[in-house]
Short mmCIF file of C-alpha atoms in Angstrom, two decimals:
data_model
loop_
_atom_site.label_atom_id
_atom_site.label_comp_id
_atom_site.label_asym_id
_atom_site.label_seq_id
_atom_site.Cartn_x
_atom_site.Cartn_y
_atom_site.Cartn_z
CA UNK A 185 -21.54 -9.39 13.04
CA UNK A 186 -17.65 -10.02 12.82
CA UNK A 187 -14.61 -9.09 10.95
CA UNK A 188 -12.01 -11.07 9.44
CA UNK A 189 -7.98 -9.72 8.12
CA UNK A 190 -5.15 -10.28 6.57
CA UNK A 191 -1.63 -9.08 6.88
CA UNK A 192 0.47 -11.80 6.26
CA UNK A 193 2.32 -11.07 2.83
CA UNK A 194 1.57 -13.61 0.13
CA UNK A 195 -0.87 -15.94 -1.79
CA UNK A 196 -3.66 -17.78 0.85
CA UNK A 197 -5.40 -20.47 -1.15
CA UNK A 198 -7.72 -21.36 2.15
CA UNK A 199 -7.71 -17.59 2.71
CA UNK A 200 -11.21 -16.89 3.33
CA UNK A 201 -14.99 -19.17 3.95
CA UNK A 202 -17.88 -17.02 4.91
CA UNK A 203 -19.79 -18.07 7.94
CA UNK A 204 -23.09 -19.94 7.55
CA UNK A 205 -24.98 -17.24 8.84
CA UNK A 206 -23.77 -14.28 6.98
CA UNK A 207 -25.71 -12.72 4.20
CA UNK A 208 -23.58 -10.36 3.08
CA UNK A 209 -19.43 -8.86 3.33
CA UNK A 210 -17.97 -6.13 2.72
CA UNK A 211 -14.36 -6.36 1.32
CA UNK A 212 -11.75 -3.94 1.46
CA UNK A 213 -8.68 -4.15 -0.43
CA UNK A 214 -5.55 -2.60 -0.26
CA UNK A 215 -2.20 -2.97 -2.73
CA UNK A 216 1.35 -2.45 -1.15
CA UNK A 217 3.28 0.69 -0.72
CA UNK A 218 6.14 1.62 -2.76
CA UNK A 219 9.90 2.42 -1.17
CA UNK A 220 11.37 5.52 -0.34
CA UNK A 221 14.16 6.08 -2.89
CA UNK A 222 17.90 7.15 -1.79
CA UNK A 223 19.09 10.41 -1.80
CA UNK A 224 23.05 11.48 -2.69
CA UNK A 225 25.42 14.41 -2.03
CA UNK A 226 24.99 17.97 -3.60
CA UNK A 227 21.72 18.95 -2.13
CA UNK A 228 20.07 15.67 -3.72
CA UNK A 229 16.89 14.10 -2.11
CA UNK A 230 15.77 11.05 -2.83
CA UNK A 231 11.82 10.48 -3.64
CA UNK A 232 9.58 8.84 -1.30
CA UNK A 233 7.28 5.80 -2.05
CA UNK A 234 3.93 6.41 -3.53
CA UNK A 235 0.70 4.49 -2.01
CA UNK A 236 -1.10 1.06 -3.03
CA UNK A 237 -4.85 1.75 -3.82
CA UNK A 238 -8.06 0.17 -2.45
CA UNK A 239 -10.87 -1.83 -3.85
CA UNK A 240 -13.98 -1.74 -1.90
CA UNK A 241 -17.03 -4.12 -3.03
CA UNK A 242 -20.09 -4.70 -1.08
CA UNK A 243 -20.76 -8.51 -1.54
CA UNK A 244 -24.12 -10.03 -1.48
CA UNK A 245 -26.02 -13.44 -3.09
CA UNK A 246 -26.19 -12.24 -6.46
CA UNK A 247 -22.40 -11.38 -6.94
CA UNK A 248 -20.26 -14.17 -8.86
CA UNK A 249 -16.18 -14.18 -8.92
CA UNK A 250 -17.11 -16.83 -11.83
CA UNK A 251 -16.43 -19.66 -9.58
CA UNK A 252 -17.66 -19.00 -6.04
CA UNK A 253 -21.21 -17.74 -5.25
CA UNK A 254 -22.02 -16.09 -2.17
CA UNK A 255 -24.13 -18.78 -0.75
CA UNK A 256 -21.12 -21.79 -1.07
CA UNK A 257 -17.97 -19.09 -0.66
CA UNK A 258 -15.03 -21.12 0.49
CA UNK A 259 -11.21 -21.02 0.30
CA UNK A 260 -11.43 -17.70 -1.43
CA UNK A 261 -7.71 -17.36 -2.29
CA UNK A 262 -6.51 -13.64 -0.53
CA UNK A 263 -3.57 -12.30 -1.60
CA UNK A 264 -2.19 -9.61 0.09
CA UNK A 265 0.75 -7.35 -1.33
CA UNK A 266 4.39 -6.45 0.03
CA UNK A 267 5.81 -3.44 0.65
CA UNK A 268 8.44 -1.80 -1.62
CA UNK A 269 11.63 -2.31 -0.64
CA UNK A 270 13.74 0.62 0.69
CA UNK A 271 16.36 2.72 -1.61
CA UNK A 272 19.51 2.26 0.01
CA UNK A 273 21.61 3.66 -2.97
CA UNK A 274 19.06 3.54 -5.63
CA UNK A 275 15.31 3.63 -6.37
CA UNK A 276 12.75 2.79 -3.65
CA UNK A 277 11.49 -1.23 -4.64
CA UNK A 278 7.95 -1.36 -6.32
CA UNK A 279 5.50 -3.11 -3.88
CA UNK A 280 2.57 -5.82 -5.01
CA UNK A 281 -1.26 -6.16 -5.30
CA UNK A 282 -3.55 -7.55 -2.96
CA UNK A 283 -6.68 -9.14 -4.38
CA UNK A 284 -9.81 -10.67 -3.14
CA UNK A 285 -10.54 -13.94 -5.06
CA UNK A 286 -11.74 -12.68 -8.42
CA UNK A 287 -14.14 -10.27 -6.81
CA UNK A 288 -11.32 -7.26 -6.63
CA UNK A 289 -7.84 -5.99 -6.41
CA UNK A 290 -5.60 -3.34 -6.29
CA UNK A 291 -2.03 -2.57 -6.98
CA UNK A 292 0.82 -1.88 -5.52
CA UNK A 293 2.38 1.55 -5.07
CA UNK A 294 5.66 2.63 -7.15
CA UNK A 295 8.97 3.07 -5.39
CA UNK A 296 10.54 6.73 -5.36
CA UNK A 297 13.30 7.75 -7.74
CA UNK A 298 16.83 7.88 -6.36
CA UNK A 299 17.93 11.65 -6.55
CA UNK A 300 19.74 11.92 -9.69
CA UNK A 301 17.28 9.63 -12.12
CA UNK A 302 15.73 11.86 -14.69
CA UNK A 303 13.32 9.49 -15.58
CA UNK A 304 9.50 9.92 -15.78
CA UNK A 305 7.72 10.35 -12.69
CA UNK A 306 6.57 6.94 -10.73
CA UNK A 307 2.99 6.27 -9.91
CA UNK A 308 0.67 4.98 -7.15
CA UNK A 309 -1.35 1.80 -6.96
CA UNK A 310 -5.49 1.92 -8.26
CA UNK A 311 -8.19 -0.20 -7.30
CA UNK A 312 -10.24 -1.99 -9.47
CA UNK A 313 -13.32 -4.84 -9.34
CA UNK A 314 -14.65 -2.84 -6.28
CA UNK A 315 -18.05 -1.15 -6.01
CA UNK A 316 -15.44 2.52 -5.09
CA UNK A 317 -12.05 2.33 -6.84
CA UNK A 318 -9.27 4.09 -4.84
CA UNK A 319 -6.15 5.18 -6.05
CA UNK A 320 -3.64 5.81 -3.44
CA UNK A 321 -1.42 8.91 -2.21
CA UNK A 322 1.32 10.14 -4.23
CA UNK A 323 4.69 10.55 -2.29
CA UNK A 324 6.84 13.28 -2.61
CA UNK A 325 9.05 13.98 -5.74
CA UNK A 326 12.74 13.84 -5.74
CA UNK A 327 14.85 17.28 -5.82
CA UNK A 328 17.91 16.75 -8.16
CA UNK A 329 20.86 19.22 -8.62
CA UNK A 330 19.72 21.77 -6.56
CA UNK A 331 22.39 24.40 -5.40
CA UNK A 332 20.58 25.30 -2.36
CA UNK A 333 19.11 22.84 0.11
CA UNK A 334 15.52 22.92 -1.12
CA UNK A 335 14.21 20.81 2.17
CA UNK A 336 13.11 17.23 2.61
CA UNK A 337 11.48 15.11 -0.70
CA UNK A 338 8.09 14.51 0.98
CA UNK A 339 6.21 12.15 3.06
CA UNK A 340 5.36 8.85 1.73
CA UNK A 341 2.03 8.46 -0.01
CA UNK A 342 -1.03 7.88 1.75
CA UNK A 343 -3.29 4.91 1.21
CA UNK A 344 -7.00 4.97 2.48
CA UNK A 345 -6.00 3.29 5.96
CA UNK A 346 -3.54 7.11 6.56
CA UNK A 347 -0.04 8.32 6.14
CA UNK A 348 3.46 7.02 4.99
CA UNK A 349 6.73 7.20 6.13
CA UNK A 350 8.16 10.65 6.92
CA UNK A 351 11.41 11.95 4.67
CA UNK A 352 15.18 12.26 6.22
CA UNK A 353 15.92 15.37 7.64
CA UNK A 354 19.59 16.35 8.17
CA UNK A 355 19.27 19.78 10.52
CA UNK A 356 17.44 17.43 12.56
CA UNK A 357 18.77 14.40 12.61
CA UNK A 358 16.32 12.37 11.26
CA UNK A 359 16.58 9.02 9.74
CA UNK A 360 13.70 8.46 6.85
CA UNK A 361 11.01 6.26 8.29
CA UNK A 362 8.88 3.05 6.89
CA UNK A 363 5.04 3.34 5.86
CA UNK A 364 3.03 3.74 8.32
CA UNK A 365 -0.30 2.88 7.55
CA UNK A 366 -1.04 -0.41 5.50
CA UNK A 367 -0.47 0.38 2.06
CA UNK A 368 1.35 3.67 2.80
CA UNK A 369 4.75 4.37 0.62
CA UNK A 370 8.07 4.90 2.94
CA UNK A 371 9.94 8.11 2.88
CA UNK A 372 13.05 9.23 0.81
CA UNK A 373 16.36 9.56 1.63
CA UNK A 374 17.88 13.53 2.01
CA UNK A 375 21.40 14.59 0.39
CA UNK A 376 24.07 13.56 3.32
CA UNK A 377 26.09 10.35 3.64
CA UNK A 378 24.34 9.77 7.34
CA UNK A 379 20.64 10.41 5.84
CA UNK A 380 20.57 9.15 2.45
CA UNK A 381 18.76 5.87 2.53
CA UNK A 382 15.00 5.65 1.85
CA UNK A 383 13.03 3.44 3.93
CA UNK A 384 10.41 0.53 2.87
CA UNK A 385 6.70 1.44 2.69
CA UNK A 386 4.06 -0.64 3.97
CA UNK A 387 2.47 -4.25 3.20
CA UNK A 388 -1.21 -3.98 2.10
CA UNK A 389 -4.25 -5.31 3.85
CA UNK A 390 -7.52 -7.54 2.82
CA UNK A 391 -10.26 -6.66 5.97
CA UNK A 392 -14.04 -8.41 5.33
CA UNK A 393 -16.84 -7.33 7.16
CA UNK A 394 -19.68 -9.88 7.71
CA UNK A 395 -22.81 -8.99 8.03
CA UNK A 396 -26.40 -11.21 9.56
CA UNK A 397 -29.61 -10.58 8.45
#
């Protein structure tokens, strides 16, 4: 019957009231997408952002946030998550959850490592609360202290709305771009002083579907 969504980043206390004449939503949730993370000199590429996940929940009568029933649902408070922030010389920035009420949520995707950071291996956001639990794309790992020029770190992770940000490319001249899709992690930065920065991924995304009858 209609469709309602957010995009603005941050905490809506009035964020959602159902229509009299809808009998049922369905909610999709998506967390954040991390940052690309920065890339340095010797053949170092930085990694790119990883993707937030999505909750999906079909919502009818019977379901209960604890508070809110279906049939008086008002001022459901919608968050919805930022994007990481890009790795100009460091890691990419973690981004934030997005959550529907107390119904579901999912987190935000992990930022990329900067080249040289030997730590463990960031991670992508998850869903959870929804009827289907998504967890979003990985985004491609960092190359440190390679000899040879082993290529570009990766895309940015996909989320479930598509792809991320691609990663810097020196023999072509390319810059690192943002997420592209909502959720999606930004790409990493490659190993020369022009092309090192990573780029930020995308903010997430709360879409309800209402449905008559």
């Amino acid at each position: 019957n209609s469709i309602q969504v957010f995009t603005t980043v941050g905490t809506h206390t009035d964020g959602y009231t159902k229509p009299t004449n809808v009998t049922a939503v369905l909610v999709y949730v998506t967390g954040g997408g991390g940052g690309g993370g920065c890339g340095t000199s010797a053949f170092n590429q930085g990694g790119s952002g990883h993707a937030g996940g999505t909750a999906i929940k079909w919502i009818t009568p019977s379901t209960s946030d604890g508070s809110n029933l279906f049939s008086t649902m008002s001022n459901v408070t919608v968050t919805v998550g930022n994007y990481g922030s890009a790795g100009i010389s460091g890691n990419g920035g973690n981004a934030t959850a997005s959550s529907f009420g107390n119904f579901c949520s999912a987190t935000g995707g992990n930022g990329g490592r900067h080249a040289t950071n030997t730590a463990e291996p960031t991670l992508p956001g998850a869903g959870s609360g929804g009827d289907i639990n998504i967890t979003g794309g990985f985004g491609g790992g960092h190359h440190a202290n390679n000899t040879v020029d082993a290529g570009g770190a990766g895309v940015g992770g996909s989320s479930f709305w598509g792809g991320g940000g691609l990663t810097a490319d020196e023999y072509t001249d390319y810059y690192a771009t943002a997420g592209q899709a909502w959720g999606s992690g930004g790409g990493g930065g490659t190993h020369t002083s022009t092309y090192t920065a990573g780029k930020e991924g995308k903010q997430g995304i709360v879409v309800v579907w209402e449905y008559v009858g």
